[in-house]
Amino acid sequence: MDAHDLPAEEKIKLTHELLNKAYKRLKLDNRREPMHELISTMLSHRTNHVDEEKAYYTMLERFGDWEGVMNADFDALADAIKTTRYPGQKVPQIQQTLRMIKERCGTINIDFLKDMPVDEAIAWLTSLPGVGLKTATLVLLFNFHKPVMPVDTHVFRVSQRVGILGAKVTANKAHEVLLHLLPPDPVELFNYHIHLLWHGQRICTFYSPKCEKCVLSSICNYYEDVREKGVDKAA
């Protein structure tokens, strides 16, 4: 069987192995504390990392703590996070999220998620305004080492181009599909997520992917069906 025709179970295994070699395996260490992860990921929607970080630290510098952010004037908070896209939409989402967390816990802290079953934790997080499945799974994997599979635009694009995901699979459905194809081990899931994110940023870009440098070209449907045949007229 040609490598491009392998079933998804085999393709994801090969993809994981090849990217582990290309980018080296990573430890699953918390990159930032849970509330930081949650609010920063909300700020990151349609926003690059530099502008997201600037907004996060400006917000806390101006308002001191989560209580201050929760009770801040709308215009003042919107100004603090103005480096993000759609700050006017994010202000009420962030403030209502902080209120809902405080109502549940008495304090603005989400450490209780550590002991909550995965399905319940996802349901609770996605009940917060502005928190979708991607944000929920990022928080649960990165901070609490839960066996979930975050799917951002890079993970989705690379997985679909290689042929692991079908053309009709949505980004939300991809969380479930990829999770069932990978070992239920948080470290393995973390490495798959980060490696595909890096690969999508550096090699398998949305425009003009660098297929000549790609370690996945031998198994990639996009390379076989589009790039190698010059269908996209890319150099």
GROMACS .gro file of C-alpha atoms in nm:
model
  235
    1MET     CA    1   0.000   0.000   0.000
    2ASP     CA    2   0.124   0.348  -0.092
    3ALA     CA    3   0.199   0.558   0.218
    4HIS     CA    4  -0.050   0.821   0.104
    5ASP     CA    5  -0.328   0.561   0.115
    6LEU     CA    6  -0.268   0.449   0.472
    7PRO     CA    7  -0.565   0.463   0.709
    8ALA     CA    8  -0.586   0.751   0.956
    9GLU     CA    9  -0.469   0.529   1.244
   10GLU     CA   10  -0.142   0.458   1.064
   11LYS     CA   11  -0.096   0.810   0.933
   12ILE     CA   12  -0.130   0.973   1.272
   13LYS     CA   13   0.118   0.725   1.420
   14LEU     CA   14   0.373   0.805   1.148
   15THR     CA   15   0.306   1.179   1.175
   16HIS     CA   16   0.361   1.166   1.550
   17GLU     CA   17   0.684   0.966   1.512
   18LEU     CA   18   0.827   1.190   1.237
   19LEU     CA   19   0.751   1.513   1.421
   20ASN     CA   20   0.887   1.375   1.749
   21LYS     CA   21   1.216   1.322   1.566
   22ALA     CA   22   1.207   1.657   1.387
   23TYR     CA   23   1.118   1.870   1.690
   24LYS     CA   24   1.229   1.647   1.981
   25ARG     CA   25   1.000   1.523   2.255
   26LEU     CA   26   0.888   1.771   2.517
   27LYS     CA   27   0.803   1.742   2.885
   28LEU     CA   28   0.454   1.842   2.990
   29ASP     CA   29   0.536   2.128   3.225
   30ASN     CA   30   0.286   2.400   3.309
   31ARG     CA   31   0.383   2.706   3.103
   32ARG     CA   32   0.172   2.943   3.316
   33GLU     CA   33  -0.073   2.918   3.604
   34PRO     CA   34  -0.436   2.818   3.532
   35MET     CA   35  -0.606   3.160   3.546
   36HIS     CA   36  -0.332   3.306   3.330
   37GLU     CA   37  -0.381   3.026   3.078
   38LEU     CA   38  -0.757   3.071   3.071
   39ILE     CA   39  -0.769   3.449   3.035
   40SER     CA   40  -0.472   3.470   2.799
   41THR     CA   41  -0.628   3.211   2.571
   42MET     CA   42  -0.949   3.417   2.567
   43LEU     CA   43  -0.744   3.723   2.476
   44SER     CA   44  -0.558   3.532   2.204
   45HIS     CA   45  -0.861   3.492   1.976
   46ARG     CA   46  -0.761   3.638   1.636
   47THR     CA   47  -0.456   3.790   1.804
   48ASN     CA   48  -0.086   3.708   1.784
   49HIS     CA   49   0.107   3.598   2.091
   50VAL     CA   50   0.299   3.923   2.138
   51ASP     CA   51  -0.017   4.137   2.140
   52GLU     CA   52  -0.197   3.886   2.362
   53GLU     CA   53   0.081   3.898   2.622
   54LYS     CA   54   0.094   4.277   2.609
   55ALA     CA   55  -0.280   4.298   2.673
   56TYR     CA   56  -0.263   4.047   2.960
   57TYR     CA   57   0.013   4.223   3.151
   58THR     CA   58  -0.123   4.573   3.083
   59MET     CA   59  -0.461   4.462   3.219
   60LEU     CA   60  -0.317   4.327   3.544
   61GLU     CA   61  -0.079   4.621   3.584
   62ARG     CA   62  -0.368   4.866   3.561
   63PHE     CA   63  -0.623   4.679   3.771
   64GLY     CA   64  -0.399   4.489   4.012
   65ASP     CA   65  -0.572   4.151   4.034
   66TRP     CA   66  -0.870   3.954   3.906
   67GLU     CA   67  -1.108   4.138   4.140
   68GLY     CA   68  -0.989   4.464   3.990
   69VAL     CA   69  -1.033   4.335   3.636
   70MET     CA   70  -1.380   4.200   3.718
   71ASN     CA   71  -1.495   4.537   3.853
   72ALA     CA   72  -1.313   4.759   3.604
   73ASP     CA   73  -1.489   5.023   3.396
   74PHE     CA   74  -1.576   4.886   3.052
   75ASP     CA   75  -1.389   5.153   2.855
   76ALA     CA   76  -1.085   5.137   3.082
   77LEU     CA   77  -1.058   4.760   3.046
   78ALA     CA   78  -1.114   4.777   2.671
   79ASP     CA   79  -0.828   5.027   2.649
   80ALA     CA   80  -0.602   4.798   2.853
   81ILE     CA   81  -0.654   4.508   2.612
   82LYS     CA   82  -0.666   4.717   2.294
   83THR     CA   83  -0.373   4.525   2.141
   84THR     CA   84  -0.609   4.230   2.095
   85ARG     CA   85  -0.872   4.198   1.824
   86TYR     CA   86  -1.231   4.278   1.926
   87PRO     CA   87  -1.156   4.414   2.276
   88GLY     CA   88  -1.516   4.536   2.305
   89GLN     CA   89  -1.638   4.177   2.278
   90LYS     CA   90  -1.374   4.037   2.511
   91VAL     CA   91  -1.435   4.278   2.801
   92PRO     CA   92  -1.783   4.146   2.897
   93GLN     CA   93  -1.676   3.787   2.831
   94ILE     CA   94  -1.376   3.816   3.064
   95GLN     CA   95  -1.566   4.000   3.336
   96GLN     CA   96  -1.861   3.760   3.330
   97THR     CA   97  -1.621   3.463   3.334
   98LEU     CA   98  -1.451   3.603   3.643
   99ARG     CA   99  -1.789   3.656   3.812
  100MET     CA  100  -1.899   3.299   3.734
  101ILE     CA  101  -1.575   3.156   3.873
  102LYS     CA  102  -1.610   3.361   4.192
  103GLU     CA  103  -1.973   3.258   4.234
  104ARG     CA  104  -1.874   2.892   4.213
  105CYS     CA  105  -1.560   2.902   4.425
  106GLY     CA  106  -1.582   3.211   4.642
  107THR     CA  107  -1.247   3.312   4.497
  108ILE     CA  108  -1.125   3.365   4.143
  109ASN     CA  109  -0.941   3.039   4.103
  110ILE     CA  110  -0.995   2.732   3.885
  111ASP     CA  111  -0.770   2.481   4.063
  112PHE     CA  112  -1.081   2.275   4.144
  113LEU     CA  113  -1.071   2.149   3.784
  114LYS     CA  114  -0.779   1.925   3.876
  115ASP     CA  115  -1.012   1.683   4.056
  116MET     CA  116  -1.310   1.711   3.821
  117PRO     CA  117  -1.380   1.438   3.562
  118VAL     CA  118  -1.280   1.543   3.211
  119ASP     CA  119  -1.630   1.558   3.062
  120GLU     CA  120  -1.759   1.765   3.355
  121ALA     CA  121  -1.458   1.997   3.340
  122ILE     CA  122  -1.506   2.056   2.965
  123ALA     CA  123  -1.879   2.119   3.015
  124TRP     CA  124  -1.812   2.367   3.296
  125LEU     CA  125  -1.541   2.556   3.110
  126THR     CA  126  -1.740   2.580   2.789
  127SER     CA  127  -2.034   2.721   2.986
  128LEU     CA  128  -1.822   3.032   3.045
  129PRO     CA  129  -1.875   3.316   2.795
  130GLY     CA  130  -1.605   3.327   2.529
  131VAL     CA  131  -1.466   2.985   2.620
  132GLY     CA  132  -1.488   2.725   2.346
  133LEU     CA  133  -1.363   2.371   2.317
  134LYS     CA  134  -1.012   2.475   2.212
  135THR     CA  135  -0.965   2.700   2.517
  136ALA     CA  136  -1.114   2.441   2.752
  137THR     CA  137  -0.890   2.159   2.630
  138LEU     CA  138  -0.579   2.380   2.635
  139VAL     CA  139  -0.638   2.466   3.000
  140LEU     CA  140  -0.712   2.105   3.096
  141LEU     CA  141  -0.411   1.958   2.914
  142PHE     CA  142  -0.151   2.226   2.986
  143ASN     CA  143  -0.241   2.295   3.349
  144PHE     CA  144  -0.409   1.983   3.481
  145HIS     CA  145  -0.257   1.718   3.251
  146LYS     CA  146  -0.592   1.578   3.148
  147PRO     CA  147  -0.609   1.343   2.844
  148VAL     CA  148  -0.767   1.586   2.598
  149MET     CA  149  -0.664   1.700   2.249
  150PRO     CA  150  -0.663   2.077   2.182
  151VAL     CA  151  -0.710   2.158   1.814
  152ASP     CA  152  -0.605   2.503   1.694
  153THR     CA  153  -0.587   2.618   1.333
  154HIS     CA  154  -0.238   2.468   1.284
  155VAL     CA  155  -0.321   2.127   1.431
  156PHE     CA  156  -0.637   2.117   1.222
  157ARG     CA  157  -0.471   2.226   0.898
  158VAL     CA  158  -0.175   1.989   0.917
  159SER     CA  159  -0.388   1.692   1.024
  160GLN     CA  160  -0.629   1.755   0.738
  161ARG     CA  161  -0.361   1.807   0.473
  162VAL     CA  162  -0.177   1.490   0.571
  163GLY     CA  163  -0.503   1.296   0.545
  164ILE     CA  164  -0.567   1.213   0.909
  165LEU     CA  165  -0.888   1.416   0.912
  166GLY     CA  166  -1.149   1.394   0.639
  167ALA     CA  167  -1.247   1.702   0.441
  168LYS     CA  168  -1.586   1.724   0.612
  169VAL     CA  169  -1.456   1.700   0.971
  170THR     CA  170  -1.511   2.028   1.155
  171ALA     CA  171  -1.257   2.182   1.392
  172ASN     CA  172  -1.476   2.096   1.693
  173LYS     CA  173  -1.526   1.737   1.577
  174ALA     CA  174  -1.150   1.710   1.522
  175HIS     CA  175  -1.092   1.729   1.899
  176GLU     CA  176  -1.276   1.401   1.939
  177VAL     CA  177  -1.144   1.232   1.624
  178LEU     CA  178  -0.776   1.302   1.697
  179LEU     CA  179  -0.816   1.211   2.065
  180HIS     CA  180  -0.944   0.865   1.972
  181LEU     CA  181  -0.660   0.810   1.723
  182LEU     CA  182  -0.383   0.898   1.971
  183PRO     CA  183  -0.270   0.723   2.290
  184PRO     CA  184  -0.472   0.851   2.591
  185ASP     CA  185  -0.155   0.984   2.749
  186PRO     CA  186  -0.133   1.359   2.827
  187VAL     CA  187   0.237   1.372   2.737
  188GLU     CA  188   0.172   1.216   2.395
  189LEU     CA  189  -0.125   1.445   2.334
  190PHE     CA  190   0.079   1.749   2.438
  191ASN     CA  191   0.363   1.659   2.202
  192TYR     CA  192   0.125   1.603   1.911
  193HIS     CA  193  -0.042   1.939   1.975
  194ILE     CA  194   0.278   2.141   2.013
  195HIS     CA  195   0.462   1.973   1.728
  196LEU     CA  196   0.175   2.027   1.483
  197LEU     CA  197   0.139   2.385   1.602
  198TRP     CA  198   0.509   2.448   1.533
  199HIS     CA  199   0.494   2.261   1.204
  200GLY     CA  200   0.195   2.466   1.093
  201GLN     CA  201   0.367   2.790   1.187
  202ARG     CA  202   0.704   2.709   1.029
  203ILE     CA  203   0.649   2.463   0.743
  204CYS     CA  204   0.285   2.375   0.668
  205THR     CA  205   0.171   2.737   0.652
  206PHE     CA  206  -0.169   2.840   0.522
  207TYR     CA  207  -0.019   3.013   0.220
  208SER     CA  208   0.272   2.864   0.026
  209PRO     CA  209   0.359   2.570   0.252
  210LYS     CA  210   0.727   2.474   0.242
  211CYS     CA  211   0.670   2.119   0.121
  212GLU     CA  212   1.031   2.083   0.007
  213LYS     CA  213   1.136   2.105   0.374
  214CYS     CA  214   0.856   1.892   0.516
  215VAL     CA  215   0.929   1.561   0.688
  216LEU     CA  216   0.568   1.453   0.624
  217SER     CA  217   0.565   1.483   0.244
  218SER     CA  218   0.603   1.106   0.192
  219ILE     CA  219   0.266   1.045   0.362
  220CYS     CA  220   0.089   1.375   0.293
  221ASN     CA  221  -0.223   1.383   0.076
  222TYR     CA  222  -0.182   1.754   0.004
  223TYR     CA  223   0.169   1.700  -0.126
  224GLU     CA  224   0.063   1.400  -0.336
  225ASP     CA  225  -0.260   1.543  -0.477
  226VAL     CA  226  -0.187   1.916  -0.496
  227ARG     CA  227   0.170   2.032  -0.461
  228GLU     CA  228   0.357   1.756  -0.646
  229LYS     CA  229   0.119   1.788  -0.941
  230GLY     CA  230   0.143   2.168  -0.940
  231VAL     CA  231  -0.233   2.205  -0.894
  232ASP     CA  232  -0.184   2.510  -0.670
  233LYS     CA  233   0.075   2.654  -0.912
  234ALA     CA  234   0.316   2.694  -0.622
  235ALA     CA  235   0.688   2.718  -0.685
   0.00000   0.00000   0.00000
